[in-house]
PDB file of C-alpha atoms and ligand atoms in Angstrom:
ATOM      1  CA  UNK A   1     -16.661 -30.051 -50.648  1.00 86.00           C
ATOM      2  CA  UNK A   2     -18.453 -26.733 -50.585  1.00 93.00           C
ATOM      3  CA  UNK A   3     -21.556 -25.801 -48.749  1.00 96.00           C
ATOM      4  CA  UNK A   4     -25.054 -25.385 -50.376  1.00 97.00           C
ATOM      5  CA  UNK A   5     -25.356 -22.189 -48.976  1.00 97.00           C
ATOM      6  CA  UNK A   6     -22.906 -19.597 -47.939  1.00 95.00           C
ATOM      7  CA  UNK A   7     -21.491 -20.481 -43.956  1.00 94.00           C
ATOM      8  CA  UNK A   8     -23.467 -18.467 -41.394  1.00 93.00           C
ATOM      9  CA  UNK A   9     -20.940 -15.780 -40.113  1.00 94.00           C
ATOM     10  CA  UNK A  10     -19.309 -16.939 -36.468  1.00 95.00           C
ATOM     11  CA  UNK A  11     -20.185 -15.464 -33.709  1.00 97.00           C
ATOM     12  CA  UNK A  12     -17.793 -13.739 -32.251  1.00 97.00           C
ATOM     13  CA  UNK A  13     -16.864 -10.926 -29.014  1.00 97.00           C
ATOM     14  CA  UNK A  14     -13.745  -9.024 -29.140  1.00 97.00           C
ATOM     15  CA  UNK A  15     -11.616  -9.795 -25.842  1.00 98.00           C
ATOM     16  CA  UNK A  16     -10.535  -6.138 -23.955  1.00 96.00           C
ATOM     17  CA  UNK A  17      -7.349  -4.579 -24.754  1.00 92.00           C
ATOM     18  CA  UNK A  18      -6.279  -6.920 -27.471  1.00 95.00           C
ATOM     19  CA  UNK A  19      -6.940  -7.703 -30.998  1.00 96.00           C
ATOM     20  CA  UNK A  20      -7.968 -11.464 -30.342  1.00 97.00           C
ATOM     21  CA  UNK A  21     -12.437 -12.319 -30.145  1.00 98.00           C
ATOM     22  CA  UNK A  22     -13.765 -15.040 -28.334  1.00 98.00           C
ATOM     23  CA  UNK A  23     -15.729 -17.456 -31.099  1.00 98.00           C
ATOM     24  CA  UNK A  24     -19.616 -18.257 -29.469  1.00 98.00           C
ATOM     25  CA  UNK A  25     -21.229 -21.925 -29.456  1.00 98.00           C
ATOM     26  CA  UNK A  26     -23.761 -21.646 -27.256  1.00 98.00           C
ATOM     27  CA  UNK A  27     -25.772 -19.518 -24.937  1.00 98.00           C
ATOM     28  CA  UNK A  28     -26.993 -20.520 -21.932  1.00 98.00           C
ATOM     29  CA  UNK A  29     -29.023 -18.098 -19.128  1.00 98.00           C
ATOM     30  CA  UNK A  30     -29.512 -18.822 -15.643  1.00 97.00           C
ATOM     31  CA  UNK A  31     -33.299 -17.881 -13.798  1.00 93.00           C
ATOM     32  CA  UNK A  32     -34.268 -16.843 -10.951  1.00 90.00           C
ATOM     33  CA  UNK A  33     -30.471 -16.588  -8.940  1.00 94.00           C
ATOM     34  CA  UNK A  34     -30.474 -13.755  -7.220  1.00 93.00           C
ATOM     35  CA  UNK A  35     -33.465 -14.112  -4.104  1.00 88.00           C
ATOM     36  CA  UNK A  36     -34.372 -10.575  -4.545  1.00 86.00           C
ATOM     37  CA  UNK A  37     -35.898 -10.940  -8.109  1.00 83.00           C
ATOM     38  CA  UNK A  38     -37.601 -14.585  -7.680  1.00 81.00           C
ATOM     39  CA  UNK A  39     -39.324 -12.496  -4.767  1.00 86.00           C
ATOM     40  CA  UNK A  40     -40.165  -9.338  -7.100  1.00 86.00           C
ATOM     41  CA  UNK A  41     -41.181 -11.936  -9.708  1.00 85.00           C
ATOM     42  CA  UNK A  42     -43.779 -13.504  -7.414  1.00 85.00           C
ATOM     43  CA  UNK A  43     -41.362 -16.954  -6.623  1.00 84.00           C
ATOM     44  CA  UNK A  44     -39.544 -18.308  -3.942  1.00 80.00           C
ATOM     45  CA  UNK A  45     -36.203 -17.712  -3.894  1.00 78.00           C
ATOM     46  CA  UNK A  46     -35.373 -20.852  -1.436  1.00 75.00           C
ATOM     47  CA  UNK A  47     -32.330 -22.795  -2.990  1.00 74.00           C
ATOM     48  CA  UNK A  48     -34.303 -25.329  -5.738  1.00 82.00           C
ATOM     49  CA  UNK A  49     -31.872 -26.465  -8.130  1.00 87.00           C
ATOM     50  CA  UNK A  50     -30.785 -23.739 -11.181  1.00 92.00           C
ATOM     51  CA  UNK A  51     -32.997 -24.093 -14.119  1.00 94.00           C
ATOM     52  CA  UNK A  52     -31.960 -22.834 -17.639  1.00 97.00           C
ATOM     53  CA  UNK A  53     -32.810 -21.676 -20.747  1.00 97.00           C
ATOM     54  CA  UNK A  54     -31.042 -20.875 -23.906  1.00 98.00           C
ATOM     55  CA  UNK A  55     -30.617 -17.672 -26.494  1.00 98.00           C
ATOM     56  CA  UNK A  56     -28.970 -17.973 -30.109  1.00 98.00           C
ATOM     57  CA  UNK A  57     -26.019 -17.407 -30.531  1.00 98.00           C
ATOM     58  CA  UNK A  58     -26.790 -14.737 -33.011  1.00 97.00           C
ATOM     59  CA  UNK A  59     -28.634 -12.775 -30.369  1.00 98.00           C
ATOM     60  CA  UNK A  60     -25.826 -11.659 -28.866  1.00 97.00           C
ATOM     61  CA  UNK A  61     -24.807  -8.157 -29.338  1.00 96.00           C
ATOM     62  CA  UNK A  62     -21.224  -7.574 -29.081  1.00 93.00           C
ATOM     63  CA  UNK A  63     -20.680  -4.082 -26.996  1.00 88.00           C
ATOM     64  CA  UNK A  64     -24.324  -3.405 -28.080  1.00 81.00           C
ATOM     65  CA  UNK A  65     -24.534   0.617 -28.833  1.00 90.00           C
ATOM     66  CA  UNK A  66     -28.001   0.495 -30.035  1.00 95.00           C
ATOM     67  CA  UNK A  67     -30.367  -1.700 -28.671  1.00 97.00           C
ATOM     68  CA  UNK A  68     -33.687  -1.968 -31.151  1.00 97.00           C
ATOM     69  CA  UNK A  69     -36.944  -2.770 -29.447  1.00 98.00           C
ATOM     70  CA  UNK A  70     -38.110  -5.803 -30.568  1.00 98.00           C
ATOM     71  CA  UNK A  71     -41.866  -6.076 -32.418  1.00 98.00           C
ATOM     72  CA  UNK A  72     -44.541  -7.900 -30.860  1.00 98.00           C
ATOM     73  CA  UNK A  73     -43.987  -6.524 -27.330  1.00 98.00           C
ATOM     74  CA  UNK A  74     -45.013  -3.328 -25.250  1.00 98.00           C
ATOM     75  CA  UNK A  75     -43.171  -4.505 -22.101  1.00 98.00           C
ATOM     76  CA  UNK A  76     -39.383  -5.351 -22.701  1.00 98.00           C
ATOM     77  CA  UNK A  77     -37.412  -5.706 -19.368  1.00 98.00           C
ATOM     78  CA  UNK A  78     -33.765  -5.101 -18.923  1.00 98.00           C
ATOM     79  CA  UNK A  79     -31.823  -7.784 -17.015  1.00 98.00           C
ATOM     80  CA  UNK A  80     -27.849  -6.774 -15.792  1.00 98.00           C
ATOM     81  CA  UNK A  81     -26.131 -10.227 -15.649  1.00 98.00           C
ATOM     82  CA  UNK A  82     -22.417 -11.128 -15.204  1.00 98.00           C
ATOM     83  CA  UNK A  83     -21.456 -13.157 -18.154  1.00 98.00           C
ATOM     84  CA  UNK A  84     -19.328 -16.020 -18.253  1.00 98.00           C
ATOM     85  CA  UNK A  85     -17.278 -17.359 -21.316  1.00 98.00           C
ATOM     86  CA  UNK A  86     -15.843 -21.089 -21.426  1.00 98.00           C
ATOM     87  CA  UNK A  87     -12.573 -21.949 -22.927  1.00 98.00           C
ATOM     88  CA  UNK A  88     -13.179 -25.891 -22.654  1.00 98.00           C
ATOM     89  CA  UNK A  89     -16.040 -28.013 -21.221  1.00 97.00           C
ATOM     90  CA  UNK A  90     -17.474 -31.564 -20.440  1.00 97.00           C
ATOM     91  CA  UNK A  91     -20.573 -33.210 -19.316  1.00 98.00           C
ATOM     92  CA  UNK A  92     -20.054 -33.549 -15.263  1.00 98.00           C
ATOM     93  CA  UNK A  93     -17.833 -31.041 -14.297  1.00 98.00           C
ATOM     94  CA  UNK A  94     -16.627 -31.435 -10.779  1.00 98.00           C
ATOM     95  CA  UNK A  95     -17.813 -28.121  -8.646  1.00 98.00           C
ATOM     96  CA  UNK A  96     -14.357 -28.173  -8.045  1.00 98.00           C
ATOM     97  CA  UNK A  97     -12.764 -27.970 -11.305  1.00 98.00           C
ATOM     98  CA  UNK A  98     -15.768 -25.596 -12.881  1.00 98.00           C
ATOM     99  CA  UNK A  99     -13.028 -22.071 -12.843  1.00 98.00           C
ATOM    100  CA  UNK A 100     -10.532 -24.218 -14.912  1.00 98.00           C
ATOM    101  CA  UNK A 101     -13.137 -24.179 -17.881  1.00 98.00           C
ATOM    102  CA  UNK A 102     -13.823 -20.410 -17.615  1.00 98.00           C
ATOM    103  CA  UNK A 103     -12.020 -17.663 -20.231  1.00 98.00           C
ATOM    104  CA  UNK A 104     -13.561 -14.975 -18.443  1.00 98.00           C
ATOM    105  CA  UNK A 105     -15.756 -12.593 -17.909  1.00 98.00           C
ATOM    106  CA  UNK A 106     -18.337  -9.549 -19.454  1.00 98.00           C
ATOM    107  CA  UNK A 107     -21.112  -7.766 -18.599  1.00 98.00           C
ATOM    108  CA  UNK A 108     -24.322  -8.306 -20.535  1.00 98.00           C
ATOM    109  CA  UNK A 109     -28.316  -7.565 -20.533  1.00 98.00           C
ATOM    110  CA  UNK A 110     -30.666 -10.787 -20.296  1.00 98.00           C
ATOM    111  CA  UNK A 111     -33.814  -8.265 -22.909  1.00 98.00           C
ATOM    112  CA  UNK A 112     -37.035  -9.803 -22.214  1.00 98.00           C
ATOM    113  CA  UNK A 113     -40.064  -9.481 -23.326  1.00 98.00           C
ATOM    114  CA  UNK A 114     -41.685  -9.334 -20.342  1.00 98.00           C
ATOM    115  CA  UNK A 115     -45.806  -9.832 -21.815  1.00 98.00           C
ATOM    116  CA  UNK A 116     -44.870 -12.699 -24.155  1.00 98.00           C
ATOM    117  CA  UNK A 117     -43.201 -14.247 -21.171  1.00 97.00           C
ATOM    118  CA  UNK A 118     -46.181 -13.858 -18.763  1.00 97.00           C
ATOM    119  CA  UNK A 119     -48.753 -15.408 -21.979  1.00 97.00           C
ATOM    120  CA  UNK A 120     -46.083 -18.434 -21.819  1.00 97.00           C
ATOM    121  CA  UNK A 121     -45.924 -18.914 -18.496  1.00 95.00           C
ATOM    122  CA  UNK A 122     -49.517 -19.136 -17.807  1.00 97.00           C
ATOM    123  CA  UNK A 123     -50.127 -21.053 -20.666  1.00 97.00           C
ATOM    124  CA  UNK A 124     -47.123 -23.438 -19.904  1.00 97.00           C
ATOM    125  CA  UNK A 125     -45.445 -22.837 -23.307  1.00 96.00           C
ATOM    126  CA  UNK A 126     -41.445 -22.224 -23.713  1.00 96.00           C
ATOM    127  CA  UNK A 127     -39.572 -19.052 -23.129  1.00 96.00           C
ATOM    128  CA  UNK A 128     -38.341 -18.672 -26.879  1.00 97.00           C
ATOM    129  CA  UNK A 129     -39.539 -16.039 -28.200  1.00 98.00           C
ATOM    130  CA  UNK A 130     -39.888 -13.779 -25.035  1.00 98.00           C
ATOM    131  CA  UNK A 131     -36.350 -14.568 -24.491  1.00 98.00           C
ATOM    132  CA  UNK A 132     -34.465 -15.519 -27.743  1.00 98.00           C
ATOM    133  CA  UNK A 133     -35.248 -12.744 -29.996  1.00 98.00           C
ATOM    134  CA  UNK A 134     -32.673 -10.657 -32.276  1.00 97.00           C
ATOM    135  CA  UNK A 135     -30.338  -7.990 -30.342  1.00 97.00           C
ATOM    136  CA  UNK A 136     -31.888  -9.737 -26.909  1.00 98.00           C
ATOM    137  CA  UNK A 137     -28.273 -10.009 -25.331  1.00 98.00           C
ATOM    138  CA  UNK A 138     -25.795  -6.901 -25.628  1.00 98.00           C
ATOM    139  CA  UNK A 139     -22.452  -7.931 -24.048  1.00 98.00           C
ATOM    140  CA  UNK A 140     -19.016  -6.351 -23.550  1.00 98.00           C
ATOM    141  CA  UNK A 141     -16.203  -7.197 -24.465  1.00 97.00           C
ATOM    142  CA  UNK A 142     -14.518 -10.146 -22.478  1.00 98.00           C
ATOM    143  CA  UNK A 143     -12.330  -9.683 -19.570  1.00 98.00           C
ATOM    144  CA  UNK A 144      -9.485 -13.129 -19.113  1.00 98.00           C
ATOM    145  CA  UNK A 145      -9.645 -14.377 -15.995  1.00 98.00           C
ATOM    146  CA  UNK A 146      -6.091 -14.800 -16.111  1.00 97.00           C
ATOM    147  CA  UNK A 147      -6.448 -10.512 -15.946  1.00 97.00           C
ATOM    148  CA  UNK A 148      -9.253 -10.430 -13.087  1.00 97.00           C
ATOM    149  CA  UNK A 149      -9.319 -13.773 -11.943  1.00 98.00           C
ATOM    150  CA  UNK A 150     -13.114 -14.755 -10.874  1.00 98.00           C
ATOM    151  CA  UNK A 151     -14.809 -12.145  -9.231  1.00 97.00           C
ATOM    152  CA  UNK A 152     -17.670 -13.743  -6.544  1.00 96.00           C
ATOM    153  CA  UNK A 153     -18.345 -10.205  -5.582  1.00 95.00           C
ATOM    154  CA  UNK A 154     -18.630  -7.001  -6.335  1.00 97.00           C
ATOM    155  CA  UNK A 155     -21.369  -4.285  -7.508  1.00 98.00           C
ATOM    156  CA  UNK A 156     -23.782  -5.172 -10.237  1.00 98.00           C
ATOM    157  CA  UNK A 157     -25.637  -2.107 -11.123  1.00 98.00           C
ATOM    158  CA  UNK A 158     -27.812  -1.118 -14.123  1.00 98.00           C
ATOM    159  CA  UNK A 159     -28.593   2.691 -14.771  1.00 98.00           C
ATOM    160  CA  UNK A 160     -31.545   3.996 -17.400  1.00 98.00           C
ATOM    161  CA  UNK A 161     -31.216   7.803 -18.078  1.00 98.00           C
ATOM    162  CA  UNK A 162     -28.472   7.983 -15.771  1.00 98.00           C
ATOM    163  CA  UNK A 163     -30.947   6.645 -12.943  1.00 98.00           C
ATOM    164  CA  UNK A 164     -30.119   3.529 -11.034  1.00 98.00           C
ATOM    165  CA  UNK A 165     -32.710   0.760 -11.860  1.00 98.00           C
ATOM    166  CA  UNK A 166     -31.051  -2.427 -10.470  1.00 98.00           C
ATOM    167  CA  UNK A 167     -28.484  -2.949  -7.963  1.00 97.00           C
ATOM    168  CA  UNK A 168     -26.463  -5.834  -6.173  1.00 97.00           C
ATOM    169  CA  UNK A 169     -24.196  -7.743  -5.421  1.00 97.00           C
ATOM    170  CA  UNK A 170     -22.499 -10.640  -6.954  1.00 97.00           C
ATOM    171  CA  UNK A 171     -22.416 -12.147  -3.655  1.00 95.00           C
ATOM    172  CA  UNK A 172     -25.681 -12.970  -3.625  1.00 95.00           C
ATOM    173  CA  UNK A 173     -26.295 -15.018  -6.402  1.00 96.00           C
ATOM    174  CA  UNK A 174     -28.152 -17.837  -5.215  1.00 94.00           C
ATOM    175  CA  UNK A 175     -25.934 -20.433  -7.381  1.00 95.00           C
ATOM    176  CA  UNK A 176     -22.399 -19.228  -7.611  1.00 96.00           C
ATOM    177  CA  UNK A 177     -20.674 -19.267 -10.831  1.00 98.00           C
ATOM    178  CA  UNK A 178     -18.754 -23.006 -10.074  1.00 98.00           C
ATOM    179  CA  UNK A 179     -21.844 -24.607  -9.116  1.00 97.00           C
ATOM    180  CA  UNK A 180     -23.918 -22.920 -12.138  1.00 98.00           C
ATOM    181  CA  UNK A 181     -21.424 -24.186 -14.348  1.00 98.00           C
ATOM    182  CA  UNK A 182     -21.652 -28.257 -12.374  1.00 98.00           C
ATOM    183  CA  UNK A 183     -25.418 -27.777 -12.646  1.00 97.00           C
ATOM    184  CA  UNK A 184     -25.478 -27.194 -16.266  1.00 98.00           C
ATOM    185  CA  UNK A 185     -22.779 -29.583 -17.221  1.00 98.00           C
ATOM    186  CA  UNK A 186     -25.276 -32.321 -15.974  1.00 97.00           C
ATOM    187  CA  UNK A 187     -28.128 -31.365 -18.719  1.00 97.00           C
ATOM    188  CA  UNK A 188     -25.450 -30.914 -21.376  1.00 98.00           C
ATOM    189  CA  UNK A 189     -21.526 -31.117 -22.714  1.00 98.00           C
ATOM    190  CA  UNK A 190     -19.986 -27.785 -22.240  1.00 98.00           C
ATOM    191  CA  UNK A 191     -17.448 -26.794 -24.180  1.00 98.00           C
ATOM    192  CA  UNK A 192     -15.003 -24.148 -25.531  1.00 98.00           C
ATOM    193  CA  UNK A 193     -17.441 -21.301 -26.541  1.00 98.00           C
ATOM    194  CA  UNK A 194     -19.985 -21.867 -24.558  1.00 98.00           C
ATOM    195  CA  UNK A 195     -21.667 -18.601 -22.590  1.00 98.00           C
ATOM    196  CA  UNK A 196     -23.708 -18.436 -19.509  1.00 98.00           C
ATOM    197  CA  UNK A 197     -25.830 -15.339 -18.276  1.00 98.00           C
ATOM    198  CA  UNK A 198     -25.839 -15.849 -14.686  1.00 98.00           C
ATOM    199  CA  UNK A 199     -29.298 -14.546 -13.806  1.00 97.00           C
ATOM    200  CA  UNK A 200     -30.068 -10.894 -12.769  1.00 97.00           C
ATOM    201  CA  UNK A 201     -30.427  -8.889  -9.048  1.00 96.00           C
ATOM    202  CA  UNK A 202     -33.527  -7.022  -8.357  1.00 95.00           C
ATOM    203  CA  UNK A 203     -34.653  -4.122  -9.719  1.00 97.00           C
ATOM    204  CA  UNK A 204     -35.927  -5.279 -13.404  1.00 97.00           C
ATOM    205  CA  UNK A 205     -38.063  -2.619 -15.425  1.00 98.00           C
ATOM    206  CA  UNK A 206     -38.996  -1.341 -18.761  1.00 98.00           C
ATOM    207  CA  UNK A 207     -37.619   0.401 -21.548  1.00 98.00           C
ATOM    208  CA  UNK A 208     -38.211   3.017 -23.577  1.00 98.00           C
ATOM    209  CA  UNK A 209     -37.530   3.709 -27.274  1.00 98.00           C
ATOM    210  CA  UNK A 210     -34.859   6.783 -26.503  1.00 98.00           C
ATOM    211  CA  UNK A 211     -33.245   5.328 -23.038  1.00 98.00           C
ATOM    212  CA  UNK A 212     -29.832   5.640 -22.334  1.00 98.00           C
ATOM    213  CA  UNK A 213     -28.920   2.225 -20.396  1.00 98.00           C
ATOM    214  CA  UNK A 214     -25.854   1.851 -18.573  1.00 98.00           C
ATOM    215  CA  UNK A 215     -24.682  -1.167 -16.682  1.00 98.00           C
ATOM    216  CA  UNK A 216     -21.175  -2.520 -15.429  1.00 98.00           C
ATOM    217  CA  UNK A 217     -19.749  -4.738 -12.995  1.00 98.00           C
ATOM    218  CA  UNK A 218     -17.359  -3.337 -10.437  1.00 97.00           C
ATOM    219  CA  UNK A 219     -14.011  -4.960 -11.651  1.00 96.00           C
ATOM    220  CA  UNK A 220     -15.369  -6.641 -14.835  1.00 97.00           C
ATOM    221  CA  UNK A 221     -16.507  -4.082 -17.740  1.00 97.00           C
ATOM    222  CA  UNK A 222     -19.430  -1.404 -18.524  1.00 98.00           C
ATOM    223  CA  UNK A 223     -21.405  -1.162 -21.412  1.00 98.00           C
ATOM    224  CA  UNK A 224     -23.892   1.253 -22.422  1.00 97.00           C
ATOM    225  CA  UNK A 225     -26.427   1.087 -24.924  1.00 97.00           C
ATOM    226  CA  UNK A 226     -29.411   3.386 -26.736  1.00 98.00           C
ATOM    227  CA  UNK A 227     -32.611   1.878 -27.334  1.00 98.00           C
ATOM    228  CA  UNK A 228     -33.680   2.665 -31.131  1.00 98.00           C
TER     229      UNK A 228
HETATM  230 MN1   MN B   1     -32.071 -13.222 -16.992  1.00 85.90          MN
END
């Protein structure tokens, strides 16, 4: 049998020091997880169950170097977010058995436009296309968990220009990583490929057509990026 039309090309983010790539299903993101931003976003950051939303695939930018604003927006927002990568999933995971699914881990940037998301929040209409849009999610490459294990702290920081924009700590996510992954396994079957963007600390802002963003993980990866 051949196909009508030529196979879309796979997904896929090269895993650090190695020649092997991790092949993408699905993305999934995370809002609202760290109480700093639900505050500077004008929410509540008491503990209400995770909500999600999704990006394609496709949007993903593996160890993005350029970064080209998107049209239809004067107000896109970088997002620093600790990225998680499944190597096998189910529907119901067990809080307790959530690490056994994970590869590992990256660094990656949640883009957003942050106007079209306002106009769909007040009008009640989905996140799409302030979220999903191409180049939206530079990542790193992928660290193994068997190499770092699964960091539940450590500094998340995001610099534009070489000054720091947004700063934490992953120790204050609201939903940790295990319970994220429970949470989401309820709404739908995880499985091998599937990647999370675990939501983003305080300290969100604009960029610039020219900026230099940096942004890393203490003990997971860096990635930097120019905005074209
Ligand atoms: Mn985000």
């Amino acid at each position: 049998m051949t196909t009508v039309i030529p196979l879309p090309a796979p997904v896929l983010l090269p895993v650090a020091h190695s020649d092997q790539t991790f092949p993408v299903r699905r993305v999934y993101c995370v809002g609202r997880n760290y109480a700093a931003h639900a505050i500077e976003m004008g929410h509540d950051p008491s503990r209400e169950p995770p909500f999600f939303f999704q990006k394609n695939p496709d949007n993903l930018v593996p160890q993005g170097a350029e970064f080209p604003y998107p049209p239809l927006s004067s107000d896109v927002h970088h997002e620093v977010e600790l990225v998680v990568v499944l190597k096998k999933g189910c529907s119901a995971i067990d809080v307790s058995d959530a690490l056994d699914c994970v590869y590992g881990y990256a660094v990656g940037i949640d883009f957003t436009r942050r106007d079209l998301q306002a106009q769909a929040k007040t009008a009640g209409k989905p996140w799409e296309a302030a979220k999903a849009f191409e180049h939206s999610a530079p990542v790193s490459t992928i660290v193994p968990a068997q190499v770092i294990g699964h960091p539940a702290n450590g500094n998340i920081w995001l610099k534009v220009n070489n000054d720091l924009k947004q700063q934490g700590d992953l120790n204050q996510m609201i939903w940790k990583v295990p319970e994220i992954i429970a949470e989401l396994s309820k709404l739908f079957r995880l499985d091998a490929g599937d990647v999370i963007m675990t939501g983003t600390p305080s300290g969100v802002g604009a960029v610039s057509r020219g900026d230099e963003v940096s942004c890393g993980i203490d003990g997971v990866a860096t990635l930097t990026l120019t905005v074209i």
